[in-house]
Short mmCIF file of N, CA, C and O in Angstrom, two decimals:
data_model
loop_
_atom_site.label_atom_id
_atom_site.label_comp_id
_atom_site.label_asym_id
_atom_site.label_seq_id
_atom_site.Cartn_x
_atom_site.Cartn_y
_atom_site.Cartn_z
N UNK A 1 -10.99 13.21 -4.59
CA UNK A 1 -12.13 12.91 -5.42
C UNK A 1 -13.14 12.05 -4.68
O UNK A 1 -14.27 11.97 -5.08
N UNK A 2 -12.71 11.42 -3.61
CA UNK A 2 -13.62 10.56 -2.88
C UNK A 2 -14.13 11.27 -1.63
O UNK A 2 -13.44 12.11 -1.08
N UNK A 3 -15.35 10.97 -1.23
CA UNK A 3 -15.91 11.58 -0.02
C UNK A 3 -15.93 10.59 1.13
O UNK A 3 -16.08 11.00 2.27
N UNK A 4 -15.79 9.32 0.87
CA UNK A 4 -15.74 8.32 1.92
C UNK A 4 -14.30 8.16 2.38
O UNK A 4 -13.37 8.52 1.67
N UNK A 5 -14.10 7.60 3.58
CA UNK A 5 -12.72 7.35 4.00
C UNK A 5 -12.01 6.43 3.02
O UNK A 5 -12.59 5.46 2.53
N UNK A 6 -10.77 6.73 2.73
CA UNK A 6 -9.98 5.92 1.81
C UNK A 6 -9.51 4.66 2.54
O UNK A 6 -9.02 4.74 3.66
N UNK A 7 -9.70 3.52 1.90
CA UNK A 7 -9.25 2.24 2.45
C UNK A 7 -7.81 2.00 2.00
O UNK A 7 -7.55 1.90 0.80
N UNK A 8 -6.90 1.91 2.96
CA UNK A 8 -5.48 1.73 2.66
C UNK A 8 -5.03 0.42 3.30
O UNK A 8 -5.30 0.18 4.47
N UNK A 9 -4.32 -0.39 2.54
CA UNK A 9 -3.69 -1.58 3.10
C UNK A 9 -2.19 -1.33 3.15
O UNK A 9 -1.55 -1.10 2.13
N UNK A 10 -1.65 -1.35 4.35
CA UNK A 10 -0.21 -1.23 4.57
C UNK A 10 0.37 -2.63 4.73
O UNK A 10 -0.06 -3.38 5.62
N UNK A 11 1.31 -2.99 3.86
CA UNK A 11 1.96 -4.30 3.93
C UNK A 11 3.39 -4.04 4.41
O UNK A 11 4.23 -3.56 3.65
N UNK A 12 3.61 -4.32 5.69
CA UNK A 12 4.87 -3.93 6.34
C UNK A 12 5.15 -4.89 7.49
O UNK A 12 4.28 -5.13 8.31
N UNK A 13 6.38 -5.40 7.54
CA UNK A 13 6.73 -6.35 8.60
C UNK A 13 7.41 -5.69 9.80
O UNK A 13 7.49 -6.31 10.86
N UNK A 14 7.87 -4.47 9.68
CA UNK A 14 8.58 -3.80 10.76
C UNK A 14 7.59 -3.04 11.65
O UNK A 14 6.99 -2.07 11.20
N UNK A 15 7.41 -3.47 12.91
CA UNK A 15 6.44 -2.81 13.80
C UNK A 15 6.71 -1.31 13.99
O UNK A 15 5.76 -0.53 14.07
N UNK A 16 7.97 -0.91 14.02
CA UNK A 16 8.29 0.51 14.17
C UNK A 16 7.82 1.30 12.95
O UNK A 16 7.28 2.41 13.08
N UNK A 17 8.00 0.75 11.76
CA UNK A 17 7.54 1.43 10.54
C UNK A 17 6.02 1.45 10.46
O UNK A 17 5.44 2.40 9.93
N UNK A 18 5.37 0.42 10.98
CA UNK A 18 3.90 0.41 11.02
C UNK A 18 3.42 1.56 11.91
O UNK A 18 2.54 2.33 11.51
N UNK A 19 4.02 1.68 13.10
CA UNK A 19 3.63 2.76 14.02
C UNK A 19 3.89 4.13 13.40
O UNK A 19 3.05 5.03 13.48
N UNK A 20 5.03 4.30 12.77
CA UNK A 20 5.38 5.56 12.14
C UNK A 20 4.38 5.90 11.03
O UNK A 20 3.92 7.04 10.92
N UNK A 21 4.01 4.91 10.24
CA UNK A 21 3.05 5.13 9.16
C UNK A 21 1.68 5.50 9.73
O UNK A 21 1.03 6.43 9.23
N UNK A 22 1.25 4.80 10.77
CA UNK A 22 -0.03 5.12 11.41
C UNK A 22 -0.02 6.56 11.93
O UNK A 22 -0.98 7.31 11.71
N UNK A 23 1.05 6.96 12.60
CA UNK A 23 1.15 8.32 13.13
C UNK A 23 1.16 9.35 12.00
O UNK A 23 0.52 10.39 12.10
N UNK A 24 1.89 9.05 10.93
CA UNK A 24 1.96 9.98 9.80
C UNK A 24 0.59 10.16 9.16
O UNK A 24 0.20 11.28 8.81
N UNK A 25 -0.17 9.07 9.02
CA UNK A 25 -1.52 9.18 8.46
C UNK A 25 -2.44 9.98 9.38
O UNK A 25 -3.27 10.75 8.92
N UNK A 26 -2.30 9.80 10.69
CA UNK A 26 -3.11 10.58 11.64
C UNK A 26 -2.80 12.07 11.52
O UNK A 26 -3.70 12.90 11.55
N UNK A 27 -1.53 12.40 11.38
CA UNK A 27 -1.13 13.80 11.25
C UNK A 27 -1.52 14.39 9.91
O UNK A 27 -1.63 15.61 9.78
N UNK A 28 -1.72 13.55 8.90
CA UNK A 28 -2.07 14.04 7.57
C UNK A 28 -3.50 14.55 7.48
O UNK A 28 -3.85 15.29 6.57
N UNK A 29 -4.35 14.16 8.41
CA UNK A 29 -5.72 14.67 8.52
C UNK A 29 -6.55 14.54 7.26
O UNK A 29 -7.11 15.51 6.77
N UNK A 30 -6.66 13.34 6.73
CA UNK A 30 -7.65 13.09 5.69
C UNK A 30 -8.37 11.80 6.06
O UNK A 30 -7.81 10.93 6.71
N UNK A 31 -9.64 11.71 5.69
CA UNK A 31 -10.43 10.54 6.10
C UNK A 31 -9.87 9.25 5.48
O UNK A 31 -9.75 9.14 4.27
N UNK A 32 -9.51 8.32 6.35
CA UNK A 32 -8.93 7.07 5.87
C UNK A 32 -9.17 5.96 6.89
O UNK A 32 -9.51 6.22 8.04
N UNK A 33 -9.00 4.75 6.41
CA UNK A 33 -8.99 3.58 7.28
C UNK A 33 -7.75 2.79 6.88
O UNK A 33 -7.63 2.35 5.72
N UNK A 34 -6.82 2.63 7.80
CA UNK A 34 -5.57 1.95 7.53
C UNK A 34 -5.62 0.53 8.08
O UNK A 34 -5.75 0.33 9.29
N UNK A 35 -5.54 -0.44 7.19
CA UNK A 35 -5.45 -1.85 7.58
C UNK A 35 -3.99 -2.26 7.43
O UNK A 35 -3.22 -1.64 6.69
N UNK A 36 -3.62 -3.33 8.13
CA UNK A 36 -2.22 -3.75 8.13
C UNK A 36 -2.10 -5.24 7.86
O UNK A 36 -2.85 -6.04 8.43
N UNK A 37 -1.17 -5.59 6.99
CA UNK A 37 -0.77 -6.98 6.76
C UNK A 37 0.72 -7.06 7.04
O UNK A 37 1.48 -6.18 6.64
N UNK A 38 1.15 -8.09 7.73
CA UNK A 38 2.54 -8.15 8.20
C UNK A 38 3.53 -8.65 7.16
O UNK A 38 4.74 -8.55 7.35
N UNK A 39 3.05 -9.21 6.05
CA UNK A 39 3.93 -9.66 4.97
C UNK A 39 3.07 -9.98 3.75
O UNK A 39 1.85 -9.81 3.79
N UNK A 40 3.72 -10.43 2.68
CA UNK A 40 3.00 -10.70 1.45
C UNK A 40 1.96 -11.79 1.56
O UNK A 40 0.88 -11.70 0.97
N UNK A 41 2.24 -12.83 2.33
CA UNK A 41 1.28 -13.92 2.52
C UNK A 41 0.05 -13.40 3.25
O UNK A 41 -1.10 -13.66 2.84
N UNK A 42 0.27 -12.64 4.31
CA UNK A 42 -0.84 -12.05 5.06
C UNK A 42 -1.63 -11.09 4.17
O UNK A 42 -2.86 -11.04 4.23
N UNK A 43 -0.94 -10.33 3.33
CA UNK A 43 -1.62 -9.39 2.42
C UNK A 43 -2.53 -10.14 1.44
O UNK A 43 -3.65 -9.71 1.19
N UNK A 44 -2.05 -11.24 0.88
CA UNK A 44 -2.89 -12.02 -0.03
C UNK A 44 -4.11 -12.57 0.68
O UNK A 44 -5.22 -12.56 0.12
N UNK A 45 -3.94 -13.04 1.90
CA UNK A 45 -5.09 -13.51 2.67
C UNK A 45 -6.08 -12.38 2.91
O UNK A 45 -7.29 -12.57 2.81
N UNK A 46 -5.57 -11.19 3.21
CA UNK A 46 -6.42 -10.01 3.40
C UNK A 46 -7.19 -9.69 2.12
O UNK A 46 -8.40 -9.53 2.13
N UNK A 47 -6.46 -9.62 1.01
CA UNK A 47 -7.07 -9.23 -0.26
C UNK A 47 -8.05 -10.27 -0.79
O UNK A 47 -9.03 -9.92 -1.44
N UNK A 48 -7.80 -11.52 -0.48
CA UNK A 48 -8.69 -12.60 -0.92
C UNK A 48 -9.71 -12.96 0.15
O UNK A 48 -10.49 -13.90 -0.03
N UNK A 49 -9.68 -12.23 1.26
CA UNK A 49 -10.62 -12.41 2.37
C UNK A 49 -10.63 -13.85 2.89
O UNK A 49 -11.69 -14.43 3.09
N UNK A 50 -9.45 -14.38 3.07
CA UNK A 50 -9.34 -15.74 3.59
C UNK A 50 -8.68 -15.73 4.96
O UNK A 50 -8.18 -14.71 5.42
N UNK A 51 -8.71 -16.88 5.59
CA UNK A 51 -8.18 -17.08 6.94
C UNK A 51 -8.77 -16.05 7.90
O UNK A 51 -9.99 -15.97 8.02
N UNK A 52 -7.96 -15.25 8.57
CA UNK A 52 -8.46 -14.31 9.59
C UNK A 52 -9.07 -13.04 8.99
O UNK A 52 -9.46 -12.14 9.73
N UNK A 53 -9.14 -12.94 7.68
CA UNK A 53 -9.55 -11.69 7.04
C UNK A 53 -10.87 -11.80 6.27
O UNK A 53 -11.06 -11.14 5.26
N UNK A 54 -11.78 -12.60 6.77
CA UNK A 54 -13.04 -12.84 6.05
C UNK A 54 -13.81 -11.56 5.76
O UNK A 54 -14.41 -11.42 4.71
N UNK A 55 -13.81 -10.61 6.67
CA UNK A 55 -14.57 -9.37 6.48
C UNK A 55 -13.73 -8.19 6.05
O UNK A 55 -14.15 -7.04 6.18
N UNK A 56 -12.55 -8.44 5.51
CA UNK A 56 -11.63 -7.35 5.16
C UNK A 56 -12.20 -6.47 4.06
O UNK A 56 -12.80 -6.95 3.10
N UNK A 57 -12.01 -5.14 4.18
CA UNK A 57 -12.46 -4.24 3.12
C UNK A 57 -11.50 -4.31 1.93
O UNK A 57 -10.32 -4.60 2.10
N UNK A 58 -12.02 -4.06 0.74
CA UNK A 58 -11.15 -3.97 -0.43
C UNK A 58 -10.43 -2.63 -0.36
O UNK A 58 -11.08 -1.58 -0.28
N UNK A 59 -9.10 -2.65 -0.39
CA UNK A 59 -8.39 -1.37 -0.30
C UNK A 59 -8.50 -0.56 -1.58
O UNK A 59 -8.61 -1.11 -2.68
N UNK A 60 -8.47 0.76 -1.41
CA UNK A 60 -8.41 1.67 -2.56
C UNK A 60 -6.98 1.77 -3.07
O UNK A 60 -6.75 2.05 -4.25
N UNK A 61 -6.03 1.56 -2.16
CA UNK A 61 -4.61 1.63 -2.51
C UNK A 61 -3.83 0.75 -1.54
O UNK A 61 -4.25 0.55 -0.39
N UNK A 62 -2.72 0.21 -2.03
CA UNK A 62 -1.84 -0.63 -1.21
C UNK A 62 -0.50 0.07 -1.09
O UNK A 62 0.09 0.48 -2.10
N UNK A 63 -0.03 0.24 0.14
CA UNK A 63 1.33 0.71 0.41
C UNK A 63 2.11 -0.49 0.88
O UNK A 63 1.68 -1.17 1.83
N UNK A 64 3.26 -0.76 0.25
CA UNK A 64 3.97 -1.96 0.69
C UNK A 64 5.48 -1.80 0.66
O UNK A 64 6.03 -1.07 -0.16
N UNK A 65 6.08 -2.51 1.60
CA UNK A 65 7.53 -2.62 1.67
C UNK A 65 7.97 -3.71 0.70
O UNK A 65 7.15 -4.51 0.25
N UNK A 66 9.24 -3.73 0.36
CA UNK A 66 9.76 -4.80 -0.50
C UNK A 66 10.37 -5.94 0.29
O UNK A 66 10.21 -7.10 -0.05
N UNK A 67 11.09 -5.60 1.34
CA UNK A 67 11.86 -6.60 2.08
C UNK A 67 11.05 -7.15 3.24
O UNK A 67 10.98 -6.54 4.30
N UNK A 68 10.42 -8.30 2.99
CA UNK A 68 9.59 -8.94 4.01
C UNK A 68 9.83 -10.44 4.02
O UNK A 68 10.24 -11.00 3.00
N UNK A 69 9.57 -11.08 5.16
CA UNK A 69 9.72 -12.54 5.22
C UNK A 69 8.56 -13.24 4.49
O UNK A 69 7.57 -12.61 4.17
N UNK A 70 8.73 -14.50 4.24
CA UNK A 70 7.74 -15.40 3.62
C UNK A 70 7.46 -15.06 2.16
O UNK A 70 7.49 -15.94 1.32
N UNK A 71 7.14 -13.82 1.85
CA UNK A 71 6.90 -13.40 0.47
C UNK A 71 7.33 -11.94 0.36
O UNK A 71 6.80 -11.08 1.05
N UNK A 72 8.26 -11.67 -0.53
CA UNK A 72 8.75 -10.29 -0.69
C UNK A 72 7.69 -9.41 -1.35
O UNK A 72 6.73 -9.91 -1.95
N UNK A 73 7.90 -8.12 -1.28
CA UNK A 73 7.01 -7.19 -1.94
C UNK A 73 6.98 -7.38 -3.45
O UNK A 73 5.94 -7.25 -4.08
N UNK A 74 8.13 -7.70 -4.04
CA UNK A 74 8.17 -7.93 -5.49
C UNK A 74 7.38 -9.17 -5.86
O UNK A 74 6.67 -9.17 -6.87
N UNK A 75 7.46 -10.22 -5.05
CA UNK A 75 6.67 -11.43 -5.32
C UNK A 75 5.18 -11.11 -5.20
O UNK A 75 4.37 -11.54 -6.03
N UNK A 76 4.81 -10.35 -4.19
CA UNK A 76 3.42 -9.97 -4.00
C UNK A 76 2.94 -9.11 -5.17
O UNK A 76 1.85 -9.33 -5.71
N UNK A 77 3.74 -8.15 -5.57
CA UNK A 77 3.37 -7.27 -6.67
C UNK A 77 3.12 -8.07 -7.94
O UNK A 77 2.15 -7.83 -8.66
N UNK A 78 3.97 -9.03 -8.21
CA UNK A 78 3.81 -9.88 -9.39
C UNK A 78 2.48 -10.63 -9.34
O UNK A 78 1.73 -10.68 -10.33
N UNK A 79 2.14 -11.19 -8.18
CA UNK A 79 0.87 -11.91 -8.02
C UNK A 79 -0.31 -10.97 -8.19
O UNK A 79 -1.29 -11.29 -8.88
N UNK A 80 -0.25 -9.80 -7.57
CA UNK A 80 -1.36 -8.84 -7.63
C UNK A 80 -1.66 -8.41 -9.06
O UNK A 80 -2.83 -8.33 -9.47
N UNK A 81 -0.63 -8.11 -9.81
CA UNK A 81 -0.84 -7.58 -11.16
C UNK A 81 -1.22 -8.65 -12.16
O UNK A 81 -1.66 -8.35 -13.26
N UNK A 82 -1.08 -9.93 -11.78
CA UNK A 82 -1.54 -11.04 -12.63
C UNK A 82 -2.97 -11.45 -12.28
O UNK A 82 -3.59 -12.20 -13.03
N UNK A 83 -3.49 -10.97 -11.17
CA UNK A 83 -4.81 -11.37 -10.69
C UNK A 83 -5.86 -10.39 -11.22
O UNK A 83 -5.83 -9.20 -10.91
N UNK A 84 -6.80 -10.89 -12.01
CA UNK A 84 -7.81 -10.03 -12.63
C UNK A 84 -8.65 -9.27 -11.61
O UNK A 84 -9.11 -8.16 -11.88
N UNK A 85 -8.86 -9.84 -10.43
CA UNK A 85 -9.67 -9.19 -9.39
C UNK A 85 -8.90 -8.10 -8.65
O UNK A 85 -9.50 -7.19 -8.11
N UNK A 86 -7.58 -8.20 -8.60
CA UNK A 86 -6.79 -7.32 -7.75
C UNK A 86 -5.91 -6.32 -8.52
O UNK A 86 -5.45 -5.34 -7.94
N UNK A 87 -5.69 -6.54 -9.79
CA UNK A 87 -4.73 -5.72 -10.54
C UNK A 87 -5.09 -4.25 -10.63
O UNK A 87 -4.22 -3.42 -10.84
N UNK A 88 -6.36 -3.90 -10.47
CA UNK A 88 -6.75 -2.49 -10.58
C UNK A 88 -6.44 -1.69 -9.33
O UNK A 88 -6.53 -0.46 -9.34
N UNK A 89 -6.07 -2.36 -8.24
CA UNK A 89 -5.74 -1.64 -7.01
C UNK A 89 -4.35 -1.01 -7.17
O UNK A 89 -3.38 -1.72 -7.41
N UNK A 90 -4.25 0.31 -7.06
CA UNK A 90 -2.92 0.94 -7.16
C UNK A 90 -2.01 0.47 -6.04
O UNK A 90 -2.43 0.32 -4.89
N UNK A 91 -0.75 0.21 -6.41
CA UNK A 91 0.26 -0.24 -5.45
C UNK A 91 1.39 0.78 -5.41
O UNK A 91 1.99 1.10 -6.44
N UNK A 92 1.65 1.27 -4.21
CA UNK A 92 2.74 2.21 -3.99
C UNK A 92 3.79 1.50 -3.15
O UNK A 92 3.51 1.06 -2.03
N UNK A 93 4.98 1.37 -3.70
CA UNK A 93 6.09 0.75 -2.97
C UNK A 93 6.69 1.83 -2.07
O UNK A 93 7.06 2.90 -2.54
N UNK A 94 6.73 1.54 -0.78
CA UNK A 94 7.29 2.45 0.22
C UNK A 94 8.33 1.65 0.98
O UNK A 94 7.99 0.83 1.83
N UNK A 95 9.60 1.84 0.63
CA UNK A 95 10.65 0.93 1.11
C UNK A 95 11.95 1.66 1.40
O UNK A 95 12.16 2.78 0.92
N UNK A 96 12.80 1.02 2.19
CA UNK A 96 14.11 1.60 2.47
C UNK A 96 15.07 1.40 1.30
O UNK A 96 16.07 2.09 1.20
N UNK A 97 14.76 0.47 0.41
CA UNK A 97 15.66 0.17 -0.70
C UNK A 97 15.72 1.33 -1.70
O UNK A 97 14.69 1.82 -2.16
N UNK A 98 16.93 1.71 -2.01
CA UNK A 98 17.15 2.71 -3.04
C UNK A 98 17.90 2.07 -4.23
O UNK A 98 18.42 2.77 -5.09
N UNK A 99 17.92 0.74 -4.24
CA UNK A 99 18.63 0.00 -5.29
C UNK A 99 17.92 0.20 -6.63
O UNK A 99 16.70 0.02 -6.73
N UNK A 100 18.69 0.55 -7.62
CA UNK A 100 18.14 0.77 -8.96
C UNK A 100 17.44 -0.48 -9.47
O UNK A 100 16.39 -0.38 -10.14
N UNK A 101 17.97 -1.66 -9.15
CA UNK A 101 17.33 -2.90 -9.61
C UNK A 101 15.94 -3.07 -8.99
O UNK A 101 15.01 -3.54 -9.66
N UNK A 102 15.76 -2.69 -7.72
CA UNK A 102 14.44 -2.78 -7.09
C UNK A 102 13.47 -1.80 -7.72
O UNK A 102 12.29 -2.11 -7.92
N UNK A 103 13.95 -0.61 -8.04
CA UNK A 103 13.09 0.40 -8.68
C UNK A 103 12.64 -0.10 -10.04
O UNK A 103 11.44 -0.09 -10.35
N UNK A 104 13.58 -0.59 -10.85
CA UNK A 104 13.23 -1.11 -12.17
C UNK A 104 12.27 -2.29 -12.09
O UNK A 104 11.28 -2.34 -12.83
N UNK A 105 12.58 -3.23 -11.20
CA UNK A 105 11.72 -4.42 -11.09
C UNK A 105 10.32 -4.03 -10.63
O UNK A 105 9.33 -4.58 -11.12
N UNK A 106 10.21 -3.07 -9.70
CA UNK A 106 8.89 -2.64 -9.22
C UNK A 106 8.06 -2.05 -10.36
O UNK A 106 6.88 -2.40 -10.52
N UNK A 107 8.66 -1.16 -11.13
CA UNK A 107 7.91 -0.56 -12.24
C UNK A 107 7.63 -1.58 -13.35
O UNK A 107 6.56 -1.54 -13.97
N UNK A 108 8.56 -2.50 -13.59
CA UNK A 108 8.31 -3.55 -14.58
C UNK A 108 7.16 -4.46 -14.16
O UNK A 108 6.49 -5.05 -15.02
N UNK A 109 6.93 -4.56 -12.85
CA UNK A 109 5.80 -5.34 -12.34
C UNK A 109 4.56 -4.48 -12.14
O UNK A 109 3.60 -4.89 -11.51
N UNK A 110 4.58 -3.27 -12.68
CA UNK A 110 3.44 -2.36 -12.72
C UNK A 110 3.10 -1.70 -11.39
O UNK A 110 1.92 -1.41 -11.12
N UNK A 111 4.13 -1.42 -10.57
CA UNK A 111 3.89 -0.58 -9.40
C UNK A 111 3.46 0.79 -9.90
O UNK A 111 3.90 1.25 -10.95
N UNK A 112 2.59 1.46 -9.15
CA UNK A 112 2.12 2.78 -9.54
C UNK A 112 3.05 3.88 -9.09
O UNK A 112 3.03 4.98 -9.65
N UNK A 113 3.84 3.61 -8.06
CA UNK A 113 4.83 4.57 -7.58
C UNK A 113 5.85 3.83 -6.73
O UNK A 113 5.56 2.78 -6.16
N UNK A 114 7.04 4.40 -6.65
CA UNK A 114 8.12 3.85 -5.84
C UNK A 114 8.68 4.98 -5.01
O UNK A 114 9.19 5.96 -5.56
N UNK A 115 8.54 4.87 -3.70
CA UNK A 115 8.98 5.95 -2.81
C UNK A 115 9.97 5.38 -1.79
O UNK A 115 9.60 4.53 -0.98
N UNK A 116 11.21 5.85 -1.83
CA UNK A 116 12.14 5.46 -0.76
C UNK A 116 11.67 6.07 0.55
O UNK A 116 11.26 7.24 0.59
N UNK A 117 11.71 5.27 1.62
CA UNK A 117 11.26 5.77 2.92
C UNK A 117 12.17 6.91 3.37
O UNK A 117 13.40 6.76 3.36
N UNK A 118 11.56 8.01 3.79
CA UNK A 118 12.36 9.11 4.31
C UNK A 118 13.01 8.72 5.64
O UNK A 118 12.51 7.84 6.35
N UNK A 119 14.10 9.42 5.97
CA UNK A 119 14.82 9.11 7.19
C UNK A 119 14.18 9.76 8.41
O UNK A 119 14.00 9.13 9.44
N UNK A 120 13.77 11.02 8.29
CA UNK A 120 13.22 11.72 9.45
C UNK A 120 11.70 11.57 9.53
O UNK A 120 11.03 11.35 8.52
N UNK A 121 11.18 11.71 10.73
CA UNK A 121 9.74 11.63 10.95
C UNK A 121 9.03 12.76 10.19
O UNK A 121 8.00 12.53 9.56
N UNK A 122 9.59 13.97 10.23
CA UNK A 122 8.98 15.11 9.54
C UNK A 122 8.88 14.85 8.04
O UNK A 122 7.86 15.14 7.41
N UNK A 123 9.94 14.28 7.45
CA UNK A 123 9.91 13.96 6.02
C UNK A 123 8.89 12.86 5.73
O UNK A 123 8.21 12.90 4.71
N UNK A 124 8.79 11.90 6.63
CA UNK A 124 7.84 10.81 6.45
C UNK A 124 6.41 11.36 6.46
O UNK A 124 5.59 11.00 5.61
N UNK A 125 6.10 12.24 7.40
CA UNK A 125 4.77 12.86 7.46
C UNK A 125 4.51 13.65 6.18
O UNK A 125 3.42 13.59 5.61
N UNK A 126 5.53 14.36 5.68
CA UNK A 126 5.37 15.12 4.45
C UNK A 126 5.06 14.21 3.26
O UNK A 126 4.20 14.51 2.43
N UNK A 127 5.74 13.06 3.20
CA UNK A 127 5.47 12.09 2.13
C UNK A 127 4.02 11.60 2.21
O UNK A 127 3.31 11.54 1.21
N UNK A 128 3.56 11.26 3.40
CA UNK A 128 2.19 10.77 3.57
C UNK A 128 1.19 11.87 3.22
O UNK A 128 0.18 11.60 2.56
N UNK A 129 1.44 13.10 3.62
CA UNK A 129 0.55 14.21 3.26
C UNK A 129 0.50 14.39 1.75
O UNK A 129 -0.57 14.60 1.17
N UNK A 130 1.65 14.29 1.09
CA UNK A 130 1.70 14.42 -0.36
C UNK A 130 0.95 13.27 -1.03
O UNK A 130 0.17 13.48 -1.97
N UNK A 131 1.17 12.04 -0.52
CA UNK A 131 0.42 10.89 -1.03
C UNK A 131 -1.08 11.11 -0.88
O UNK A 131 -1.86 10.86 -1.80
N UNK A 132 -1.47 11.55 0.31
CA UNK A 132 -2.88 11.79 0.57
C UNK A 132 -3.47 12.82 -0.36
O UNK A 132 -4.56 12.64 -0.91
N UNK A 133 -2.76 13.91 -0.56
CA UNK A 133 -3.26 14.97 -1.44
C UNK A 133 -3.40 14.46 -2.87
O UNK A 133 -4.41 14.68 -3.53
N UNK A 134 -2.39 13.76 -3.36
CA UNK A 134 -2.43 13.28 -4.73
C UNK A 134 -3.39 12.12 -4.92
O UNK A 134 -4.33 12.20 -5.71
N UNK A 135 -3.18 11.02 -4.18
CA UNK A 135 -3.95 9.81 -4.42
C UNK A 135 -5.39 9.89 -3.94
O UNK A 135 -6.25 9.19 -4.46
N UNK A 136 -5.65 10.71 -2.94
CA UNK A 136 -6.98 10.69 -2.35
C UNK A 136 -7.78 11.95 -2.59
O UNK A 136 -8.96 12.00 -2.26
N UNK A 137 -7.16 12.98 -3.18
CA UNK A 137 -7.89 14.20 -3.50
C UNK A 137 -7.86 14.53 -4.98
O UNK A 137 -8.77 15.15 -5.49
N UNK A 138 -6.81 14.13 -5.68
CA UNK A 138 -6.65 14.48 -7.09
C UNK A 138 -6.98 13.34 -8.04
O UNK A 138 -7.57 13.55 -9.08
N UNK A 139 -6.57 12.14 -7.69
CA UNK A 139 -6.71 10.98 -8.57
C UNK A 139 -8.11 10.37 -8.43
O UNK A 139 -8.64 10.28 -7.32
N UNK A 140 -8.68 9.96 -9.54
CA UNK A 140 -9.93 9.20 -9.50
C UNK A 140 -9.57 7.72 -9.36
O UNK A 140 -8.96 7.13 -10.24
N UNK A 141 -9.90 7.16 -8.21
CA UNK A 141 -9.62 5.74 -7.96
C UNK A 141 -10.82 4.91 -8.38
O UNK A 141 -11.97 5.37 -8.26
N UNK A 142 -10.60 3.68 -8.85
CA UNK A 142 -11.74 2.84 -9.21
C UNK A 142 -12.55 2.51 -7.95
O UNK A 142 -11.99 2.27 -6.89
N UNK A 143 -13.84 2.56 -8.08
CA UNK A 143 -14.71 2.20 -6.97
C UNK A 143 -14.72 0.69 -6.82
O UNK A 143 -14.68 -0.04 -7.80
N UNK A 144 -14.76 0.23 -5.57
CA UNK A 144 -14.80 -1.23 -5.38
C UNK A 144 -16.03 -1.81 -6.04
O UNK A 144 -17.08 -1.17 -6.09
N UNK A 145 -15.90 -3.04 -6.58
CA UNK A 145 -17.07 -3.69 -7.17
C UNK A 145 -18.12 -3.92 -6.10
O UNK A 145 -17.81 -4.06 -4.91
N UNK A 146 -19.37 -3.94 -6.52
CA UNK A 146 -20.47 -4.18 -5.58
C UNK A 146 -20.30 -5.56 -4.96
O UNK A 146 -20.04 -6.54 -5.65
N UNK A 147 -20.42 -5.61 -3.64
CA UNK A 147 -20.27 -6.88 -2.94
C UNK A 147 -21.61 -7.25 -2.29
O UNK A 147 -22.26 -6.39 -1.69
N UNK A 148 -22.00 -8.50 -2.42
CA UNK A 148 -23.30 -8.90 -1.85
C UNK A 148 -23.30 -8.83 -0.34
O UNK A 148 -22.34 -8.86 0.32
#
C-alpha cells in the first residue's frame, strides 16, 4: 500500500541474526530501509531520537527479539504500547523462543504478530518475503506524523 521505502527497526542483539535478517530483506526485493538497535534500551533511544539517534526515522514497523540484555523484548513491548507516541507502530516479535508463555505474554502486551525464527536460511527468507508481502503491500500502515 505504500510507495515509499518501508522504515523497519530491527531490535536484535545477535550479530549473526542481524546479518541474516539484512540478507533476507535484500533477497525479498521490496523497497525498505532497515535500521538496527542492539537491545531494548538502544531501541527506546532510537524511537525517542535521543543519544546517538537524534535523526532516526520513525519506523513503520518494529521487528524484535525477546531475549536481549539490558531490556528484554517483553519489557520493551510493554513500554511501547503504553507510550501514546509509539503505540501505533506495529510490533512483530521474531524470536527463537517457542515457549507458550512468551507467545501469550507478547500478545497480551499487544504484539501484532509472533513469529518463531526459522532454522534454515531459505525458511528465514521465505518468512521475510511473506512479511514484506503482507505488511508492506497489503496492510495500510499509519503514516508517520508530520515532523518539523
